[in-house]
Short mmCIF file of C-alpha atoms and ligand atoms in Angstrom, two decimals:
data_model
loop_
_atom_site.label_atom_id
_atom_site.label_comp_id
_atom_site.label_asym_id
_atom_site.label_seq_id
_atom_site.Cartn_x
_atom_site.Cartn_y
_atom_site.Cartn_z
CA MET A 80 130.67 45.74 114.27
CA ALA A 81 130.96 47.72 111.30
CA ARG A 82 130.12 51.35 111.25
CA ALA A 83 127.01 53.37 110.42
CA GLU A 84 126.38 56.98 109.74
CA ASP A 85 124.38 57.28 113.00
CA ASP A 86 125.76 54.57 115.08
CA THR A 87 125.41 54.72 118.80
CA TRP A 88 127.09 52.99 121.56
CA ASP A 89 127.87 52.48 125.29
CA ILE A 90 130.96 52.04 127.15
CA THR A 91 131.31 48.34 126.55
CA GLU A 92 130.43 48.77 122.62
CA SER A 93 131.88 49.58 119.38
CA VAL A 94 133.86 53.00 119.40
CA GLY A 95 132.80 53.23 123.19
CA ALA A 96 134.95 50.58 124.13
CA THR A 97 138.02 52.04 122.76
CA ALA A 98 137.64 54.52 125.77
CA LEU A 99 138.13 51.59 128.02
CA GLY A 100 141.23 50.35 126.19
CA VAL A 101 142.70 53.92 126.86
CA ALA A 102 141.85 53.97 130.41
CA ALA A 103 143.39 50.65 130.55
CA GLY A 104 146.62 52.20 129.38
CA ARG A 105 146.39 55.03 131.94
CA ALA A 106 145.69 52.61 134.65
CA ALA A 107 148.72 50.41 133.81
CA GLU A 108 151.00 53.51 133.59
CA THR A 109 149.57 55.04 136.91
CA ASP A 110 150.58 51.60 138.53
CA SER A 111 153.92 51.41 137.12
CA ASP A 112 157.29 52.06 138.69
CA ASN A 113 158.17 55.19 137.29
CA PRO A 114 154.80 56.83 135.76
CA LEU A 115 154.63 59.55 133.30
CA ILE A 116 151.18 60.68 134.46
CA ARG A 117 148.82 59.65 137.31
CA ASP A 118 145.28 58.89 136.79
CA PRO A 119 143.88 57.44 139.76
CA PHE A 120 140.35 57.03 138.33
CA ALA A 121 141.18 55.00 135.32
CA GLN A 122 141.20 51.68 137.25
CA MET A 123 137.78 52.56 138.73
CA PHE A 124 136.34 52.49 135.29
CA LEU A 125 138.01 49.12 134.42
CA ASP A 126 136.88 47.66 138.10
CA VAL A 127 133.14 48.52 137.15
CA VAL A 128 132.97 46.82 133.66
CA GLY A 129 135.08 43.69 134.97
CA ASP A 130 137.87 41.96 133.28
CA ARG A 131 138.04 42.61 129.65
CA ILE A 132 140.58 42.24 127.08
CA PRO A 133 141.75 46.00 127.68
CA ASN A 134 142.90 45.05 130.93
CA LEU A 135 145.77 43.13 129.46
CA TYR A 136 147.71 46.57 129.42
CA ALA A 137 147.84 46.06 133.16
CA ARG A 138 149.09 42.59 132.89
CA GLY A 139 152.03 43.29 131.46
CA GLU A 140 154.30 40.42 132.85
CA ASP A 141 151.50 38.12 133.26
CA LEU A 142 150.00 37.56 129.80
CA PRO A 143 148.05 34.57 129.01
CA PRO A 144 150.08 31.65 127.40
CA GLU A 145 147.76 31.58 124.18
CA LEU A 146 148.59 35.36 123.44
CA VAL A 147 152.29 34.80 124.00
CA GLU A 148 152.35 31.73 121.82
CA LEU A 149 150.62 33.75 119.14
CA ASP A 150 152.89 36.82 119.41
CA PRO A 151 155.98 36.30 121.63
CA ARG A 152 156.51 39.86 121.55
CA ILE A 153 153.24 40.82 122.77
CA GLY A 154 154.58 42.03 126.01
CA GLU A 155 156.66 44.52 124.13
CA ARG A 156 153.91 45.63 122.21
CA MET A 157 151.90 46.26 125.09
CA ALA A 158 154.87 48.19 126.80
CA ALA A 159 155.04 50.42 123.73
CA MET A 160 151.32 51.23 123.72
CA ARG A 161 151.51 51.82 127.28
CA GLY A 162 154.42 54.55 126.68
CA TYR A 163 152.44 55.78 123.75
CA ILE A 164 149.20 56.42 125.81
CA ALA A 165 151.14 57.87 128.66
CA SER A 166 153.18 60.23 126.35
CA ARG A 167 149.79 61.10 124.72
CA THR A 168 148.14 61.76 128.22
CA LEU A 169 151.06 63.95 129.32
CA PHE A 170 150.80 66.03 125.91
CA PHE A 171 147.14 67.02 126.47
CA ASP A 172 147.89 67.56 130.33
CA GLN A 173 150.68 69.95 129.42
CA PHE A 174 148.61 71.63 126.70
CA PHE A 175 145.72 72.27 129.07
CA LEU A 176 147.85 73.54 131.92
CA SER A 177 149.96 75.83 129.72
CA ALA A 178 146.89 77.41 128.12
CA ALA A 179 145.40 77.88 131.78
CA LYS A 180 148.63 79.48 132.88
CA ASP A 181 148.39 81.91 130.15
CA GLY A 182 144.73 82.77 131.21
CA VAL A 183 142.54 80.56 129.09
CA ARG A 184 139.49 79.69 131.28
CA GLN A 185 137.28 77.84 128.79
CA SER A 186 138.16 74.15 127.68
CA VAL A 187 136.55 71.64 125.46
CA ILE A 188 137.41 68.15 125.47
CA LEU A 189 135.92 66.72 122.25
CA ALA A 190 135.54 62.77 122.43
CA ALA A 191 136.23 63.04 126.22
CA GLY A 192 135.62 59.37 126.70
CA LEU A 193 136.88 58.27 130.36
CA ASP A 194 139.34 61.27 130.19
CA ALA A 195 139.45 62.46 134.08
CA ARG A 196 141.20 65.84 133.50
CA ALA A 197 138.49 67.76 135.21
CA TRP A 198 138.92 65.53 138.04
CA ARG A 199 142.60 65.22 138.16
CA LEU A 200 144.37 68.37 137.20
CA GLU A 201 144.83 71.63 139.15
CA TRP A 202 142.73 74.00 137.00
CA PRO A 203 142.74 77.83 138.16
CA ALA A 204 139.92 79.29 139.67
CA GLY A 205 137.09 80.24 137.33
CA SER A 206 137.98 77.47 134.84
CA VAL A 207 135.26 75.63 133.05
CA VAL A 208 135.82 72.27 131.09
CA TYR A 209 133.19 71.06 128.55
CA GLU A 210 133.22 67.38 127.89
CA LEU A 211 131.60 66.17 124.64
CA ASP A 212 130.88 62.55 123.95
CA GLN A 213 128.13 60.09 123.38
CA PRO A 214 125.42 60.18 126.05
CA LYS A 215 126.00 56.71 127.42
CA VAL A 216 129.84 56.93 127.67
CA LEU A 217 129.35 60.34 129.64
CA GLU A 218 126.78 58.69 131.97
CA PHE A 219 128.68 55.89 132.71
CA LYS A 220 131.82 58.05 133.47
CA VAL A 221 129.97 60.62 135.81
CA ALA A 222 128.06 57.59 137.46
CA THR A 223 131.19 55.64 138.21
CA LEU A 224 133.08 58.88 139.53
CA GLU A 225 130.07 59.81 141.71
CA SER A 226 129.91 56.39 143.01
CA HIS A 227 133.63 56.57 144.20
CA GLY A 228 132.94 59.80 145.66
CA ALA A 229 135.05 61.79 143.15
CA THR A 230 134.82 65.35 142.91
CA ALA A 231 135.78 67.45 139.87
CA LEU A 232 138.50 70.12 140.83
CA THR A 233 136.98 72.62 138.48
CA THR A 234 133.45 73.48 136.90
CA HIS A 235 132.61 70.46 134.65
CA VAL A 236 129.99 70.39 132.14
CA GLY A 237 128.87 67.14 130.32
CA VAL A 238 127.50 67.76 126.81
CA PRO A 239 126.19 64.54 125.67
CA VAL A 240 126.06 64.59 121.88
CA ASP A 241 127.38 62.81 118.76
CA LEU A 242 130.23 64.89 117.10
CA ARG A 243 128.66 64.25 113.75
CA HIS A 244 125.61 66.17 114.88
CA ASP A 245 125.13 69.92 115.65
CA TRP A 246 127.32 69.76 118.70
CA PRO A 247 128.07 73.54 118.45
CA ALA A 248 124.42 74.33 119.17
CA ALA A 249 124.58 71.75 122.20
CA LEU A 250 127.82 73.32 123.30
CA GLN A 251 126.49 76.72 123.44
CA ALA A 252 123.27 75.83 124.88
CA SER A 253 125.32 74.42 127.88
CA GLY A 254 126.98 77.91 128.52
CA PHE A 255 130.05 77.82 126.22
CA ASP A 256 130.95 81.46 125.21
CA SER A 257 132.50 81.81 121.75
CA ALA A 258 133.71 85.26 122.81
CA LEU A 259 136.30 83.79 125.07
CA PRO A 260 139.58 82.24 124.07
CA THR A 261 139.16 78.34 124.35
CA ALA A 262 141.43 75.48 124.56
CA TRP A 263 140.20 72.46 122.49
CA SER A 264 141.21 68.81 122.30
CA ALA A 265 140.73 66.16 120.20
CA GLU A 266 142.57 63.11 121.56
CA GLY A 267 141.98 59.58 120.14
CA LEU A 268 138.97 60.94 117.96
CA LEU A 269 139.87 61.71 114.19
CA PRO A 270 139.96 58.14 112.71
CA TYR A 271 136.56 57.35 114.24
CA LEU A 272 135.48 60.21 111.94
CA THR A 273 135.14 60.06 108.04
CA ALA A 274 137.65 62.44 106.16
CA GLU A 275 134.53 64.78 105.37
CA ALA A 276 133.24 64.62 109.16
CA GLN A 277 136.90 65.47 110.04
CA ASP A 278 136.87 68.79 108.07
CA VAL A 279 133.48 69.68 109.28
CA LEU A 280 134.73 69.55 113.04
CA LEU A 281 137.68 71.46 112.20
CA GLU A 282 135.52 74.05 110.62
CA ARG A 283 133.32 74.22 113.64
CA ILE A 284 136.11 74.58 115.96
CA ALA A 285 137.50 77.43 114.03
CA SER A 286 134.15 79.12 113.72
CA LEU A 287 133.67 78.87 117.67
CA SER A 288 137.38 80.21 118.56
CA ALA A 289 138.08 83.74 119.56
CA PRO A 290 141.36 85.15 119.10
CA GLY A 291 143.96 83.52 121.49
CA SER A 292 142.10 80.13 121.32
CA ARG A 293 144.28 77.04 121.07
CA VAL A 294 143.79 73.38 119.72
CA ALA A 295 145.73 70.20 120.49
CA VAL A 296 145.05 67.17 118.11
CA GLU A 297 146.30 63.73 117.74
CA ASP A 298 146.30 63.60 114.04
CA PHE A 299 147.39 60.46 112.00
CA THR A 300 149.57 60.26 109.05
CA HIS A 301 148.50 59.33 105.37
CA GLU A 302 150.42 55.92 105.94
CA PHE A 303 148.21 54.92 108.84
CA PHE A 304 144.89 55.64 106.85
CA SER A 305 146.42 53.66 103.72
CA ALA A 306 144.75 50.25 102.79
CA GLU A 307 148.26 48.46 103.53
CA SER A 308 148.21 49.88 107.01
CA PHE A 309 144.44 48.93 107.62
CA ALA A 310 144.84 45.42 106.42
CA ARG A 311 148.08 44.80 108.32
CA ARG A 312 145.90 46.01 111.79
CA GLU A 313 142.96 43.76 110.58
CA GLU A 314 145.20 40.81 110.26
CA GLN A 315 146.69 41.31 113.36
CA MET A 316 143.43 41.91 115.00
CA GLN A 317 142.00 38.66 113.52
CA ARG A 318 145.03 36.72 115.11
CA TYR A 319 144.22 38.15 118.60
CA ARG A 320 140.62 37.66 118.12
CA ALA A 321 141.40 33.80 117.46
CA ALA A 322 143.45 33.75 120.54
CA ALA A 323 141.06 35.39 122.55
CA ALA A 324 138.41 33.24 121.70
CA LYS A 325 140.66 30.17 122.74
CA LEU A 326 140.43 31.96 126.07
CA GLY A 327 136.74 32.13 125.88
CA ARG A 328 136.66 35.85 125.33
CA THR A 329 134.55 37.62 122.72
CA ASP A 330 135.19 41.24 123.87
CA ILE A 331 137.44 41.87 120.68
CA PRO A 332 135.10 43.26 117.99
CA GLU A 333 133.93 40.33 115.38
CA SER A 334 134.31 42.02 112.08
CA GLY A 335 134.58 45.32 110.35
CA ASN A 336 136.77 48.25 111.29
CA LEU A 337 135.72 50.85 113.72
CA LEU A 338 138.16 53.39 112.13
CA TYR A 339 137.16 55.03 108.52
CA GLU A 340 140.08 54.02 105.98
CA GLU A 341 140.13 57.46 104.03
CA SER A 342 142.93 59.77 103.42
CA ARG A 343 142.36 63.17 104.79
CA THR A 344 143.77 66.65 105.47
CA GLN A 345 146.57 66.72 107.82
CA VAL A 346 145.55 69.03 110.73
CA VAL A 347 148.74 70.90 110.78
CA ASP A 348 148.00 72.07 107.17
CA TRP A 349 144.44 72.76 107.80
CA LEU A 350 145.37 75.09 110.61
CA ALA A 351 147.94 76.72 109.05
CA ALA A 352 145.82 77.60 106.01
CA HIS A 353 143.01 78.75 108.42
CA GLY A 354 145.20 81.37 110.11
CA TRP A 355 146.48 79.12 113.09
CA GLU A 356 150.18 78.99 113.93
CA ALA A 357 150.49 75.35 114.23
CA ALA A 358 153.32 72.71 114.67
CA GLY A 359 153.37 68.99 115.11
CA ILE A 360 155.78 66.16 116.68
CA ASP A 361 155.55 62.90 115.57
CA ALA A 362 154.66 60.31 118.04
CA ARG A 363 157.92 58.50 118.20
CA ASP A 364 159.89 61.70 118.95
CA LEU A 365 157.20 62.72 121.68
CA MET A 366 157.83 59.22 123.10
CA ALA A 367 161.57 59.48 122.98
CA ARG A 368 161.41 63.04 124.78
CA ASN A 369 159.76 60.97 127.56
CA ASP A 370 162.18 58.13 127.45
CA ARG A 371 159.65 55.66 125.99
CA HIS A 372 160.69 53.86 122.91
CA VAL A 373 159.28 51.70 120.42
CA PRO A 374 161.15 48.70 119.06
CA THR A 375 162.04 49.41 115.50
CA ASP A 376 161.67 45.71 114.50
CA ILE A 377 158.23 45.32 115.59
CA GLU A 378 155.76 46.83 112.96
CA ASP A 379 152.66 48.77 114.08
CA ALA A 380 153.48 48.58 117.81
CA THR A 381 152.22 52.35 118.01
CA PRO A 382 150.05 54.46 115.85
CA GLN A 383 151.77 56.50 113.10
CA SER A 384 150.46 59.75 114.48
CA ILE A 385 151.43 63.38 114.99
CA PHE A 386 150.69 65.45 117.93
CA VAL A 387 149.53 68.93 116.82
CA GLU A 388 149.17 72.20 118.70
CA GLY A 389 147.71 75.51 117.01
CA MET A 390 147.09 78.71 118.34
CA LEU A 391 145.06 81.45 116.84
CA PRO A 392 146.89 84.83 117.38
CA VAL A 393 145.37 87.36 119.44
CA GLN A 394 145.89 90.01 116.75
CA SER A 395 144.95 88.28 113.58
CA ARG A 396 141.47 87.47 112.08
CA VAL A 397 140.84 83.72 111.24
CA THR A 398 139.93 82.34 107.64
CA ARG A 399 136.93 80.50 108.27
C1 LIG B 497 139.60 56.09 121.83
S1 LIG B 497 138.60 57.05 122.77
C2 LIG B 497 139.35 58.28 123.23
C3 LIG B 497 138.74 58.98 124.61
C4 LIG B 497 139.58 60.01 125.51
N1 LIG B 497 139.54 60.99 124.29
C5 LIG B 497 140.72 59.62 125.71
O1 LIG B 497 141.91 59.84 125.10
O2 LIG B 497 140.83 59.00 126.75
C6 LIG B 497 137.59 57.53 121.32
C7 LIG B 497 136.26 58.18 122.00
O3 LIG B 497 135.68 59.01 121.00
C8 LIG B 497 134.35 58.86 121.14
N2 LIG B 497 133.52 59.19 119.82
C9 LIG B 497 134.20 58.63 118.87
N3 LIG B 497 133.14 59.36 117.76
C10 LIG B 497 132.38 59.85 118.16
C11 LIG B 497 131.20 60.64 117.90
N4 LIG B 497 130.83 60.74 116.74
N5 LIG B 497 130.47 61.33 118.53
C12 LIG B 497 130.86 61.36 120.13
N6 LIG B 497 131.92 60.90 120.44
C13 LIG B 497 132.67 60.00 119.68
C14 LIG B 497 134.00 57.54 121.89
O4 LIG B 497 132.68 57.48 122.50
C15 LIG B 497 135.14 57.38 122.72
O5 LIG B 497 134.94 57.98 124.01
#
């Protein structure tokens, strides 16, 4: 399904289903021998929606022969993606815990999807976690967690809103205080926004950030957004779609791309130009730090991304 300016989705549709894919990665990692992160809630979401293609992460060594025939290295690809998701999850976990350790008590998770940090991290007393995503995605998450008797470990405030709309107003109406330092995250979000919407998002984060605020972003390289890179990924998707169809599966989107192929500002540059102290680490370096490696002879096994952290100095004024 191609994207439209005001499209909406539930957890099994369009961009919403990508949150299930990430949950599948976290569930598989949690279930592995030496997990980097533990997310006991991820499998609950997968169980509710039933057996879908994203669950393949969890199968690892028991992949359907049709898929192995199509791509004999699919097992290695899945393992690389699991390592990617695990490293990414750990990066954002550590970001929030470190901000909390330094006294930040207000956190905002943009495009929270099935992220269960409010249910699984040890937040200090007095913390508040705001989660923003499309209404049906948040509804599914909270209903699933409640039906399993899970309770949040901190004050959790869901803010159902489209991030292309006036989300700052919705966030403030939910109790967010822009006078307090905030820890912001944008994980698995930017390619689903146009370049223009990405800039607006960053401007809004900056305008709501008191000195001492921090931000962590999964950013993507210019190469990731290039036409060649999009064409390669689409071609790979077509092949998987054909193989899935042979298995009687139609849960890989039929046509069109969910991502916006538009070159855009690199987040680390944007932050530096707006008064933030910012640094980034390439995804493969981050993975290597966690002893997770990507086979160098498999193209596009993991996204070409950069994990960025920024901090607004306590003493300086931000350029907005
Ligand atoms: C790949 S998932 C990542 C979810 C979560 N951050 C994680 O890493 O598990 C992408 C998420 O972005 C959300 N999203 C994308 N565009 C959005 C928009 N315009 N408004 C609200 N949510 C959006 C989707 O609903 C989905 O939950």
